[in-house]
Coordinates of C-alpha atoms (C1' of nucleotides) in Angstrom, one line a residue:
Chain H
X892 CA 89.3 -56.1 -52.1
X893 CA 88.4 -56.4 -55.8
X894 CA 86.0 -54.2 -57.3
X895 CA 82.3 -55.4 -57.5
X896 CA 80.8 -55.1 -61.0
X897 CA 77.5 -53.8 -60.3
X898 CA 74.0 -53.8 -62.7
X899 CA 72.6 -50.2 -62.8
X900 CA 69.0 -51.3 -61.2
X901 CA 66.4 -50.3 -63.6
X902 CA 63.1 -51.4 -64.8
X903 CA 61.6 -51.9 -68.5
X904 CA 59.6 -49.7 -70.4
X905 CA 56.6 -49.4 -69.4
X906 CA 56.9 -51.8 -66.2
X907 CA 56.7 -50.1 -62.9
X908 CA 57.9 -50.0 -59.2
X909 CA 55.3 -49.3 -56.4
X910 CA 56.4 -48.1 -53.1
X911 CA 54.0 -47.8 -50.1
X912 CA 52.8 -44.4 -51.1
X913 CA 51.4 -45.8 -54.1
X914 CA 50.3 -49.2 -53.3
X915 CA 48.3 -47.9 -50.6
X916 CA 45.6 -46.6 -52.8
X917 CA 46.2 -49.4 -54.8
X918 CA 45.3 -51.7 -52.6
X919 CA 42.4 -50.1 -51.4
X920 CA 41.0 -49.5 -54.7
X921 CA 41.4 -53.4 -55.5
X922 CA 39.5 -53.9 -51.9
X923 CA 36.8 -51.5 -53.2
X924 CA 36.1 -53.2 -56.5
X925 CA 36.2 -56.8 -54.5
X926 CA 33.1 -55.2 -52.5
X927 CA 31.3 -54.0 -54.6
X928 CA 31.7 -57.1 -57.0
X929 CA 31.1 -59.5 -54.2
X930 CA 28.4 -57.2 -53.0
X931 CA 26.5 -58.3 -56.5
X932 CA 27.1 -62.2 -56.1
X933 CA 30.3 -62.0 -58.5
X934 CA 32.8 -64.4 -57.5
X935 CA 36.3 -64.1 -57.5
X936 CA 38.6 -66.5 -60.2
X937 CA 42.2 -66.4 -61.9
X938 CA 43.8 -67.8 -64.4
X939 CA 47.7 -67.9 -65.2
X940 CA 49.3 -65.5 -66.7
X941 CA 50.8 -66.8 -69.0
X942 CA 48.9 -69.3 -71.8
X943 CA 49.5 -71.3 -75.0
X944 CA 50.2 -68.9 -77.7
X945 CA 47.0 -69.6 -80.0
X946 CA 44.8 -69.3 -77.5
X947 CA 45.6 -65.6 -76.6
X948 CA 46.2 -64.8 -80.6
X949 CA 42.8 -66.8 -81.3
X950 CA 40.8 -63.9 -81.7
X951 CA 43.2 -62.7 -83.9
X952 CA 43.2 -58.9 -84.5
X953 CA 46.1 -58.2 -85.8
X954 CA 46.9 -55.4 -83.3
X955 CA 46.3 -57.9 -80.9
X956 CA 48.8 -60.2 -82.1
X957 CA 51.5 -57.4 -82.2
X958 CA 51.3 -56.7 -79.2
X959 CA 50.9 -59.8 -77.2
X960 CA 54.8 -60.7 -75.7
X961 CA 54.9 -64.2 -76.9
X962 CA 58.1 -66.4 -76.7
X963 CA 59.4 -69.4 -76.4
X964 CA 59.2 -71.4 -73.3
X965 CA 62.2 -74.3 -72.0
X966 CA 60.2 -76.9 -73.6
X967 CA 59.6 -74.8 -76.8
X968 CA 56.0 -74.3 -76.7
X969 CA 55.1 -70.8 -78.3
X970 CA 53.9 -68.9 -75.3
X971 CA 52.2 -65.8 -74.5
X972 CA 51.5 -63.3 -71.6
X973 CA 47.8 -62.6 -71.4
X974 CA 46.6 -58.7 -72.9
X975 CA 43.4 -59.1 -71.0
X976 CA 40.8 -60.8 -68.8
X977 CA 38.6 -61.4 -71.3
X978 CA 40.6 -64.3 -73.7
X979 CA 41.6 -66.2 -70.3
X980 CA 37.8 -66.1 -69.2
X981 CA 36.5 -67.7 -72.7
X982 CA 38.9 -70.0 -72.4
X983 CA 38.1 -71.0 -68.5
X984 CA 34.4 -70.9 -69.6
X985 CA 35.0 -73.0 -71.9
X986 CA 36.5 -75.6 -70.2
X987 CA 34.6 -75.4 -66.8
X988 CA 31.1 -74.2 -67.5
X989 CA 29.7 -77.6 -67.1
X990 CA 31.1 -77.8 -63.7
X991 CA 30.2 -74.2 -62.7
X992 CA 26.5 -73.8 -64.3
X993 CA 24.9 -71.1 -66.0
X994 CA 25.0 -68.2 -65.2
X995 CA 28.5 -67.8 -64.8
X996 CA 29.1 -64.6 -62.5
X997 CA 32.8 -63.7 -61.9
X998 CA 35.1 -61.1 -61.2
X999 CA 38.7 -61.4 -61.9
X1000 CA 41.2 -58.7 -60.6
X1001 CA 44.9 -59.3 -62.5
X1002 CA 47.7 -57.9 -64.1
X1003 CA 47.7 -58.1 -67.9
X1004 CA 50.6 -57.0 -70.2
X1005 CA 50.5 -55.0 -73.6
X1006 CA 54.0 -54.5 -75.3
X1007 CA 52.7 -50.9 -76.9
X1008 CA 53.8 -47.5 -76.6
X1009 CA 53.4 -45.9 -73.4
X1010 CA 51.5 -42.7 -72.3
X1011 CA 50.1 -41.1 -68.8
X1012 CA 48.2 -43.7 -67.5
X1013 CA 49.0 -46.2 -70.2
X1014 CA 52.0 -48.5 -69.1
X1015 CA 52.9 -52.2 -70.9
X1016 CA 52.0 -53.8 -67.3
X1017 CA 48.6 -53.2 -65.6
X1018 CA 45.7 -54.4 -63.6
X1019 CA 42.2 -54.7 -64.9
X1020 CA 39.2 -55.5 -62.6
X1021 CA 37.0 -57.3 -64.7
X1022 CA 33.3 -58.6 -63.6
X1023 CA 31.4 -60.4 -66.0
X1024 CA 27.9 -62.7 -66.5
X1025 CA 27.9 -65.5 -68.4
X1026 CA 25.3 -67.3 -70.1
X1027 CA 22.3 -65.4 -70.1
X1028 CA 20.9 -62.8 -73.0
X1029 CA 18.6 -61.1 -69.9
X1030 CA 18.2 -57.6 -70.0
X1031 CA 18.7 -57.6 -66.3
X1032 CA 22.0 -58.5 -66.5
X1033 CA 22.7 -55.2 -68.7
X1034 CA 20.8 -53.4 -66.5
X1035 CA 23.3 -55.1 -63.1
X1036 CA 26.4 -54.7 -65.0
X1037 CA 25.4 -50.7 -65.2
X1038 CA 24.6 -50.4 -61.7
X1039 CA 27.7 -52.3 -60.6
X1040 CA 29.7 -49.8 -62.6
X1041 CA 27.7 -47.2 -61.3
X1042 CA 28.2 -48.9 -57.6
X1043 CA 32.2 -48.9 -58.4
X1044 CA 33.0 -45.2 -59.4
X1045 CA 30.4 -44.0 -56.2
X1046 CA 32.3 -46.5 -54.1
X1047 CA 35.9 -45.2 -55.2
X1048 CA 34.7 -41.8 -54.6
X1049 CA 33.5 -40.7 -57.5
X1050 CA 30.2 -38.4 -58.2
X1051 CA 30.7 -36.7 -61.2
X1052 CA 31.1 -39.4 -64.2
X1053 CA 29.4 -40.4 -67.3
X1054 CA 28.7 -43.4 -67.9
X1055 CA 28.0 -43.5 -71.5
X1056 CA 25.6 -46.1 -72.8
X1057 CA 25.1 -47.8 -76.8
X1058 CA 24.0 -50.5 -78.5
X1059 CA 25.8 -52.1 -81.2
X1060 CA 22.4 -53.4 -82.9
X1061 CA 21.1 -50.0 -83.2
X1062 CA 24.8 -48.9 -84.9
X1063 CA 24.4 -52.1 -87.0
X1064 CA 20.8 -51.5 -88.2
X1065 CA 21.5 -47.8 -89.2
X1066 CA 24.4 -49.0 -91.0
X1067 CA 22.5 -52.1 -92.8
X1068 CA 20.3 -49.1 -93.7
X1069 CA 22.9 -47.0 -95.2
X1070 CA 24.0 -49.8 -96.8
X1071 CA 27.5 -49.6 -95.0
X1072 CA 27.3 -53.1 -93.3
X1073 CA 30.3 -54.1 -94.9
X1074 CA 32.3 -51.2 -94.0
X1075 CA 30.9 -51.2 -90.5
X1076 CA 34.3 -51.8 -89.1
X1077 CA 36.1 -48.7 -90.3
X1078 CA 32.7 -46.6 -90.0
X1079 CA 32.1 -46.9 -86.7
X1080 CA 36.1 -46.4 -85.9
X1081 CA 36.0 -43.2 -86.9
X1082 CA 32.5 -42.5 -85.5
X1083 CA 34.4 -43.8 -82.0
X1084 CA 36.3 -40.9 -82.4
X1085 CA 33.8 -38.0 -82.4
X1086 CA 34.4 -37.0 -79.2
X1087 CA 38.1 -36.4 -79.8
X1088 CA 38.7 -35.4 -83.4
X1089 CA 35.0 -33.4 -84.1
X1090 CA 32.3 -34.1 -86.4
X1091 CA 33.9 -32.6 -89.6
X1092 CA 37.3 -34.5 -89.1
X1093 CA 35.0 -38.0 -89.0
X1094 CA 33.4 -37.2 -91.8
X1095 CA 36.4 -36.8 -93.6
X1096 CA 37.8 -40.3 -92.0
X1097 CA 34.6 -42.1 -93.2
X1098 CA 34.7 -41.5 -96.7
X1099 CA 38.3 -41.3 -97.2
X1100 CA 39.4 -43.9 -94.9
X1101 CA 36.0 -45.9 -94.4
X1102 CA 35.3 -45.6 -97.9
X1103 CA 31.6 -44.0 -97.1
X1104 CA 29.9 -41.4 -99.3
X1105 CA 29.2 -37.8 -98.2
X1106 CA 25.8 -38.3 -97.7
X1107 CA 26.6 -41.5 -96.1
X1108 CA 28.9 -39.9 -93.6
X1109 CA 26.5 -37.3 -93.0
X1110 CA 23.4 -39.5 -92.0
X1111 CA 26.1 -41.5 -89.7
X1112 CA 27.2 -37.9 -88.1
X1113 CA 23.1 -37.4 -87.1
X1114 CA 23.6 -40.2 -84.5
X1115 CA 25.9 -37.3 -83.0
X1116 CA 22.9 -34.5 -83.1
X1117 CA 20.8 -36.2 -81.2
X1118 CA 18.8 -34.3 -78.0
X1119 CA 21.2 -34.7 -74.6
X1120 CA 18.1 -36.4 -72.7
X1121 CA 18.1 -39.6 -73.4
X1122 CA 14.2 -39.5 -73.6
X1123 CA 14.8 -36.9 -76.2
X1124 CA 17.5 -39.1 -77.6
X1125 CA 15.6 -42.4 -77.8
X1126 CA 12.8 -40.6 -79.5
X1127 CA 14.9 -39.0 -82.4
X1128 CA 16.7 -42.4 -83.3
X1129 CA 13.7 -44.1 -84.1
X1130 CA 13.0 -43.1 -87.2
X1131 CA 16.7 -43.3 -88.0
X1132 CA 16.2 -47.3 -87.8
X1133 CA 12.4 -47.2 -88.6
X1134 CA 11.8 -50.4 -91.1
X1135 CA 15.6 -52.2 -89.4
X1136 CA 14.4 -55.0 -87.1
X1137 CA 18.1 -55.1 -85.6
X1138 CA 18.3 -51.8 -85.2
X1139 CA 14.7 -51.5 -83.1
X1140 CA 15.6 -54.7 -80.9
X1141 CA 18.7 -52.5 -80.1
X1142 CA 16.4 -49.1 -79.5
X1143 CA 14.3 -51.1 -77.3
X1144 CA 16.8 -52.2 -74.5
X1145 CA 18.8 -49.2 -74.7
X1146 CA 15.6 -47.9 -73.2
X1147 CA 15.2 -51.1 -70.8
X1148 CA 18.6 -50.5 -69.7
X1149 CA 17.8 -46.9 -68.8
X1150 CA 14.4 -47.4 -67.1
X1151 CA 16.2 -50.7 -65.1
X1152 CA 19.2 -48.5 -64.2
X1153 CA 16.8 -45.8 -63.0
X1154 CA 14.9 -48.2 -61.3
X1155 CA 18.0 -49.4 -59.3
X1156 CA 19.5 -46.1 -58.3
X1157 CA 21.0 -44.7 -60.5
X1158 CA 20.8 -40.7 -60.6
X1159 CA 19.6 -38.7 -63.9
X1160 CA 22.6 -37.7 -65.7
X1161 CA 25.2 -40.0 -64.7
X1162 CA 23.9 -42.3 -67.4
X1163 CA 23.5 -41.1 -71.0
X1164 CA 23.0 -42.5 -74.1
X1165 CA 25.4 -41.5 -76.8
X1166 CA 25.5 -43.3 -79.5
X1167 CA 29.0 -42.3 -80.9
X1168 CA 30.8 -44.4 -78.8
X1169 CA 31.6 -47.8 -80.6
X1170 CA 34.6 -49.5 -78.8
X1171 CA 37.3 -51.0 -80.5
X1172 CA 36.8 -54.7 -79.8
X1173 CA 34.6 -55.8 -82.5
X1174 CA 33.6 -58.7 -80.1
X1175 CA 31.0 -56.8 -78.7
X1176 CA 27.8 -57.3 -80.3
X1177 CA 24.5 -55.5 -78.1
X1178 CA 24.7 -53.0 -74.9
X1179 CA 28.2 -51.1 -74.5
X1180 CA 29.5 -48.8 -71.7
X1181 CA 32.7 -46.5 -71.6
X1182 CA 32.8 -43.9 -68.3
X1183 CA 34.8 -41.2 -68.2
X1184 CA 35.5 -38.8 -65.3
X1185 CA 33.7 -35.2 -65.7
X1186 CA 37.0 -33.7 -64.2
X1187 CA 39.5 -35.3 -66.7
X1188 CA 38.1 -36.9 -70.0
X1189 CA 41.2 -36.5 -71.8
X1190 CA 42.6 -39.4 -69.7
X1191 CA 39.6 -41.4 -71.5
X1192 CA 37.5 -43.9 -70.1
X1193 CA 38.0 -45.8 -66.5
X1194 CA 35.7 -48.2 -67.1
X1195 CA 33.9 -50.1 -70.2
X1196 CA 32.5 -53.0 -71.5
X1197 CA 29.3 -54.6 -73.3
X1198 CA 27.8 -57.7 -74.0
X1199 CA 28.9 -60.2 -76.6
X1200 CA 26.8 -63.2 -78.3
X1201 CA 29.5 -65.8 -77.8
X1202 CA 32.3 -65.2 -75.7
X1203 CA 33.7 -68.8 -76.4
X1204 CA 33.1 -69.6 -79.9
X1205 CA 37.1 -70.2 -80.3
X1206 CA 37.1 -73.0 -77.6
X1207 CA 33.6 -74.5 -77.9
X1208 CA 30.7 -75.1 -79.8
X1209 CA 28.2 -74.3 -76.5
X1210 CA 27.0 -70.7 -77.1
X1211 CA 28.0 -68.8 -74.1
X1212 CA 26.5 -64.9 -74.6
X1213 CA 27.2 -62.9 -72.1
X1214 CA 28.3 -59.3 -70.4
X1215 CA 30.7 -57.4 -68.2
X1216 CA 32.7 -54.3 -68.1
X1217 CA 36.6 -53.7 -66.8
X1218 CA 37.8 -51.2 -64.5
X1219 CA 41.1 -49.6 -65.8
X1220 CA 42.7 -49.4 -62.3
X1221 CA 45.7 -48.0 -63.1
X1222 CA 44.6 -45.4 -65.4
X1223 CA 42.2 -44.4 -63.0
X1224 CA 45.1 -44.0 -60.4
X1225 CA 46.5 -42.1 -62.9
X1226 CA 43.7 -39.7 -62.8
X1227 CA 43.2 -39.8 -59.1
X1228 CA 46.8 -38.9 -58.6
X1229 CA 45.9 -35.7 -61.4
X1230 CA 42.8 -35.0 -59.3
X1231 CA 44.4 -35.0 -56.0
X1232 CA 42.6 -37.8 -54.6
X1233 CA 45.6 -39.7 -53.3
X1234 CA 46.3 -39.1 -49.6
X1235 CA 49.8 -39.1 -49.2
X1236 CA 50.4 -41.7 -46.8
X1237 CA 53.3 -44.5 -46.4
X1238 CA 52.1 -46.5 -43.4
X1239 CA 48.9 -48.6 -43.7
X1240 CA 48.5 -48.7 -39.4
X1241 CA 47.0 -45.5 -37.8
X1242 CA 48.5 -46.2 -34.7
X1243 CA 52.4 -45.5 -33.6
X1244 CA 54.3 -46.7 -30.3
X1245 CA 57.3 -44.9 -29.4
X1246 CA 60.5 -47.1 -28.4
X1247 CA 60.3 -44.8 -25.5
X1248 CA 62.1 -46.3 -22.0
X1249 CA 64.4 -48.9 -23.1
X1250 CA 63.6 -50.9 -20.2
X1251 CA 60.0 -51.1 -21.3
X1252 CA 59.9 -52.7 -24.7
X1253 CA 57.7 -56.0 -23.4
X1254 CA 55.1 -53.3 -22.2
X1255 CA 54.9 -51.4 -25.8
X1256 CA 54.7 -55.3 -26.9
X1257 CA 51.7 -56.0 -24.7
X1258 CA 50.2 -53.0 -25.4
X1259 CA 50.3 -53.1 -29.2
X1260 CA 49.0 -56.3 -29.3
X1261 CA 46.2 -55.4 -27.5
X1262 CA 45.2 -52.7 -29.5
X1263 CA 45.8 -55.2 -32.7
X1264 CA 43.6 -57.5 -30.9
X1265 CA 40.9 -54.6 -30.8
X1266 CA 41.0 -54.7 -34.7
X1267 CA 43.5 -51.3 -34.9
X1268 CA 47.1 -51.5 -36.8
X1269 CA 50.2 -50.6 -34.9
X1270 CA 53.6 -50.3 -35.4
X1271 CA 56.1 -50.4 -32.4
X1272 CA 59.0 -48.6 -33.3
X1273 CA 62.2 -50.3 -33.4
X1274 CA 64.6 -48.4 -32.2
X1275 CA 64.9 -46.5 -29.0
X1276 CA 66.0 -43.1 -30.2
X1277 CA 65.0 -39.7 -29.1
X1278 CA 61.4 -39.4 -28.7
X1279 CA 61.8 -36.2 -30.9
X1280 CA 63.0 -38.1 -33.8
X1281 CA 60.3 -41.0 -33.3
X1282 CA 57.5 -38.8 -33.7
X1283 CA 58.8 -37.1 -36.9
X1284 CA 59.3 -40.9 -38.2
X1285 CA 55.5 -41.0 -36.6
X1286 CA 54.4 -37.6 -38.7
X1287 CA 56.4 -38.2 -42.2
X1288 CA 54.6 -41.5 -42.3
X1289 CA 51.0 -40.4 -41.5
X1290 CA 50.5 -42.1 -38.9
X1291 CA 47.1 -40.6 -37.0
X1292 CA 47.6 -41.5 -33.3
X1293 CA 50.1 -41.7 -31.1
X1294 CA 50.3 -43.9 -27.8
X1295 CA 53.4 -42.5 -25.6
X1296 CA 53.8 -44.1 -22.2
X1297 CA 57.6 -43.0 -20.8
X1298 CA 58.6 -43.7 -17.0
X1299 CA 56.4 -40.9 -15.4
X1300 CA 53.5 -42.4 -17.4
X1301 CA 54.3 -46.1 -16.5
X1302 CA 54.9 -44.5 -12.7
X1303 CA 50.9 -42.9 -12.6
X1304 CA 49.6 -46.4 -14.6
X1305 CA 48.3 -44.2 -17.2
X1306 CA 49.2 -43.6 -21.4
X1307 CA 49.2 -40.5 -23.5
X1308 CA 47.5 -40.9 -26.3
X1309 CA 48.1 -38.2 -28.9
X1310 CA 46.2 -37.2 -31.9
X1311 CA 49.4 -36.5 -34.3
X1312 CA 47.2 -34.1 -36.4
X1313 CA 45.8 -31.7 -33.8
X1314 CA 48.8 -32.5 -31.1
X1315 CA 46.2 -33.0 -28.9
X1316 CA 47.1 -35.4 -25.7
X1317 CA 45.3 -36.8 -22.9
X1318 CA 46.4 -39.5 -20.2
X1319 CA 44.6 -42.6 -20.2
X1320 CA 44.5 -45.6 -17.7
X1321 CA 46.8 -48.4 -19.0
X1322 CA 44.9 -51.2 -18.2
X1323 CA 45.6 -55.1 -19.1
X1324 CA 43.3 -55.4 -21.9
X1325 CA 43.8 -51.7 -22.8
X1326 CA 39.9 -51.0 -23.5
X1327 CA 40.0 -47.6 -22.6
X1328 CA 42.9 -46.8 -24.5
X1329 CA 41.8 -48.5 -27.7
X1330 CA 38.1 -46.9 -26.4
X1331 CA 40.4 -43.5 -27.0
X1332 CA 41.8 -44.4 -30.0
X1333 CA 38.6 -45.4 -31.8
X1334 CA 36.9 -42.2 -30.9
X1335 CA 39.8 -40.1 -32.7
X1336 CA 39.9 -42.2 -35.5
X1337 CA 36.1 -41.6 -36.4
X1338 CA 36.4 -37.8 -35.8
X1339 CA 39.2 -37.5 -37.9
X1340 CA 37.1 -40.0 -40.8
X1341 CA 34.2 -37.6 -40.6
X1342 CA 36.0 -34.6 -40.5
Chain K
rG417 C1' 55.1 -49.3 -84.6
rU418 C1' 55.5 -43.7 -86.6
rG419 C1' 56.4 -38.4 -85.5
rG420 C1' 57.6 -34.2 -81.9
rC421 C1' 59.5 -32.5 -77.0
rU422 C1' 62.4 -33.6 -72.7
rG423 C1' 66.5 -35.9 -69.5
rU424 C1' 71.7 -32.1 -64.2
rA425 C1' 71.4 -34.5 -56.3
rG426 C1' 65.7 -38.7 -53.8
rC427 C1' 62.3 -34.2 -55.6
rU428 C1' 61.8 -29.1 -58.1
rC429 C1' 65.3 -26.6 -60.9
rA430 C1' 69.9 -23.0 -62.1
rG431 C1' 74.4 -23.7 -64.8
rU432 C1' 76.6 -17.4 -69.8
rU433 C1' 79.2 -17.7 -76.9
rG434 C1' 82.2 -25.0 -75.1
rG435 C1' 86.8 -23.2 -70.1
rU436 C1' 89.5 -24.9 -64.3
rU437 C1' 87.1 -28.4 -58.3
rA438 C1' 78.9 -28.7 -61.1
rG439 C1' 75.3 -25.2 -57.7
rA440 C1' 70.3 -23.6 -55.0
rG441 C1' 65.9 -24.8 -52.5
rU442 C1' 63.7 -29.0 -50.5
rA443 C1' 64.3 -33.9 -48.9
rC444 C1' 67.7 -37.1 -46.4
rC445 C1' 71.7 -38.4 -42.6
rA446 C1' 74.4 -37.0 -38.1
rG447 C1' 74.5 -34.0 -33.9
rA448 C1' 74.2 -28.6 -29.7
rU449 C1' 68.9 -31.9 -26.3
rU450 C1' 68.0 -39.5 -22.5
rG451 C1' 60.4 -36.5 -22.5
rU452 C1' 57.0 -34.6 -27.7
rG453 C1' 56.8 -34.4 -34.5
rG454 C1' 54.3 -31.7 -38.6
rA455 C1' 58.7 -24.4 -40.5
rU456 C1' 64.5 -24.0 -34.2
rC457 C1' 69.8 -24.2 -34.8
rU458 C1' 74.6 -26.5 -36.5
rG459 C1' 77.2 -29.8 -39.6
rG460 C1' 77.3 -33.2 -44.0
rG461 C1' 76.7 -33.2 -51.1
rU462 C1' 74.5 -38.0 -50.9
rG463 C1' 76.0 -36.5 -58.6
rU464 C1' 78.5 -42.5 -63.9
rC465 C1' 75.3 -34.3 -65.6
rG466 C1' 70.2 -40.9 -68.3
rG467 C1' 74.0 -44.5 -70.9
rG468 C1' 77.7 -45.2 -75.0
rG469 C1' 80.6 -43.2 -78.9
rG470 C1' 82.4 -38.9 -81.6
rU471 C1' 84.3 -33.6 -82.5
rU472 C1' 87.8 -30.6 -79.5
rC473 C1' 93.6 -28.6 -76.1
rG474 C1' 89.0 -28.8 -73.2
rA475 C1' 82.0 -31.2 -73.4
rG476 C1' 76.6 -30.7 -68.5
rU477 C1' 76.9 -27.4 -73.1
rC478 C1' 78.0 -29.4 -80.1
rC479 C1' 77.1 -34.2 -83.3
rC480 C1' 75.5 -39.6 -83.7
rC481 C1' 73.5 -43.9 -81.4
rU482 C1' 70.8 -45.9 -77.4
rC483 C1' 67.6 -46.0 -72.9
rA484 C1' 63.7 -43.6 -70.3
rG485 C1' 59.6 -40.0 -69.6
rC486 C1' 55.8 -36.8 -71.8
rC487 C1' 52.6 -35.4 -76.1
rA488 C1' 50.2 -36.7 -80.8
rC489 C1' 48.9 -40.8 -84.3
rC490 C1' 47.4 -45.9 -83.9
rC491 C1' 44.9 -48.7 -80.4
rC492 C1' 42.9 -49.2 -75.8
rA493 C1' 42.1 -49.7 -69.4

RNA sequence: GUGGCUGUAGCUCAGUUGGUUAGAGUACCAGAUUGUGGAUCUGGGUGUCGGGGGUUCGAGUCCCCUCAGCCACCCCA
């Protein structure tokens, strides 16, 4: 025998595995956002990953561009694999609006790739649920896009979250005032910041690195004084763009955002205005959202977005504004995970069959399928080793019911079903269709949901 | 991309100033039990000490490189 050579199994930087403990939660947070998406009229789309080099690079921040991974591909087209949703959808707008119509409402859930450095919850692969309208400058669609956000984070689980809510023309006309507009870039950066670094450190970033004056800086800094209600709020940043028509057009549907969001459901206090937040993408041009968990703002914000005056001005002269906002799912799993929110399961069926007799494996068969038939998972086990050791398979796994049937069982025509977290049993009739047994099942399942 | 910290069994970790054959708990596997698991008992170490090179009589331990993880910057989900 000659010795194998053998390639120590490993995965890149960045890149991970998912075994069934984690891509059960996964998967249901993906099936979550579907809902509530779908549950707003947002269909589903995709686009490939990868795409011709200049159309991802397009938009052409230069952070961008160092971290797309770009090669070459067998034909030698420069290639590249997509950083986010939002390139592929100007693109795909771009090229099928005419067919689609106006508005445009989509959500895309995808895996997008970012060759940077790596940190908890940040990884160089991950999935972004992104939901976005296209096509119309309505307020209403500002005031839907919060809600679904809103709809999301209650859906997932969530009830203590901010979303936090801006507008980029109010930024703008307090800048214009200030006479910053040209600096607006690095300004607003370092006002992005505020949260993280404190008032006094942004200061010193603005006129150092922003190239702001003291008093310039200063007046900037107010934006972060203002009252917590966003009443209060709204009221003390008028005068700050009094005279700016950008900056009032911005005032005014920051507060049709809040009375529509209020008007749709949304409680007091899970929406606030700040405006310090500024986003990074310089794309965004009117109403912008980051949300961040109560429980864990370090891990920064789950979910953001904003609306944007042409989406697809690299692909098309047809002006195509629009708005949406992307769920970070895996940072968010991240922060699950920290918060203890992850179940610790492995097996995506509640209900286990024994291998139990040997002689009665068509039986379990039957059985099994008719439970499946009643809309409940099962797994027959596969082996017919001690009962003993088939139950701690059962209980490692997490499954939640039990169905044992062994030759006394089969002998009275009856099954034991057994709730595997109590260790609660009772005999039930095995009949063909199995209605009483799946009847049984049903009824522990929904105790142990409300419990 | 820059800087700091870390890396020993699947997991959590111990391992003395460099010294012989690297340990514990837990998990896992096999069995005292051919009918009942989530804390019974018994047996089993499952390890390229992240990888490579160097110093040394001798390296898990010291040095260099590299890979990976965490933290900060940057940027962002």
């Amino acid at each position: 025998m000659s010795e194998q050579k053998r390639i120590t199994p490993r995965t890149l930087k960045g890149f991970r595995d998912y075994p069934p403990e984690a891509m059960i939660p996964r998967e249901r947070l993906i099936s979550t956002a579907r809902r509530v998406y779908r549950s707003y009229g947002f269909s589903p789309i995709d686009t490939p990953a990868l795409e011709y080099l200049d159309i991802l690079s397009g938009k052409g921040g230069e952070e961008t561009d160092k971290q797309l991974y770009k090669f070459q591909d067998h034909g030698g087209r420069w290639v590249g694999l997509r950083f986010d949703l939002t390139v592929p959808l100007a693109r795909f707008a771009a090229e099928h609006v005419n067919e689609l119509g106006i508005p445009l409402k989509r959500y895309h859930i995808a895996t997008v790739w970012r060759g940077e450095n790596t940190q908890r919850g940040r990884y160089r692969e991950f999935m972004q649920c992104d939901f976005d309208t296209i096509g119309t400058r309505s307020v209403a669609a500002d005031i839907e896009t919060t809600l679904v956000i809103h709809d999301l984070l209650r859906a997932i689980g969530f009830s203590d979250f901010t979303i936090r809510l801006n507008n980029r023309m109010v930024l703008s006309g307090l800048l214009e005032r200030l006479g910053l507009s040209e600096r607006a870039t690095a300004v607003l950066r370092a006002l992005d910041k505020l949260g993280k670094i404190g008032a006094k450190a942004v200061a010193e970033e603005m006129t150092s690195t922003a190239g702001a004056s003291a008093e310039q800086a200063a007046q900037v800094l107010r934006l972060a004084e203002l009252p917590s209600g966003n009443e209060e709020a709204l009221r003390a940043v008028e005068p700050l763009v009094a005279g700016n028509e950008t900056g009032q057009l911005g005032l005014h549907r920051l507060k049709e955002v809040l009375d529509g969001a209020t008007a749709g459901g949304v409680v007091d206090g899970r929406l606030r205005l700040d405006l310090s937040i500024a986003r990074g993408l310089d794309y965004y041009t009117g109403t912008i959202f980051e949300t961040f968990l109560n429980a864990l703002p370090a891990i920064g914000s789950v979910c953001s977005g904003g609306r944007y005056d042409n989406l697809a001005a690299l692909f098309t002269s047809q002006e195509l504004p629009g708005i949406g906002a992307s769920l970070g799912l895996d940072r968010l799993l991240a922060a699950m995970e920290e918060l203890g929110m992850i179940e610790k399961v492995s097996t995506p069926a509640p209900v286990f069959i024994p291998y139990f007799d040997k002689s009665r494996l068509h039986d379990y068969l039957r059985l099994a399928s008719a439970v499946r038939r009643a809309g409940v998972g099962v797994e027959v086990f596969c082996d017919p080793k001690r009962l003993g050791d088939q139950l701690k398979y059962a209980d490692r796994r997490g499954f939640r019911v039990a169905l044992i049937a062994g030759g006394n069982e089969f002998q009275a025509g009856v099954c034991q079903v057994k709730n595997l977290q109590t260790g609660e049993k009772q005999d039930v009739p095995l009949e063909p269709d199995a209605a009483s047994i799946v009847a049984a099942i049903k009824k522990l399942l929904e105790i142990d949901l409300t419990a």
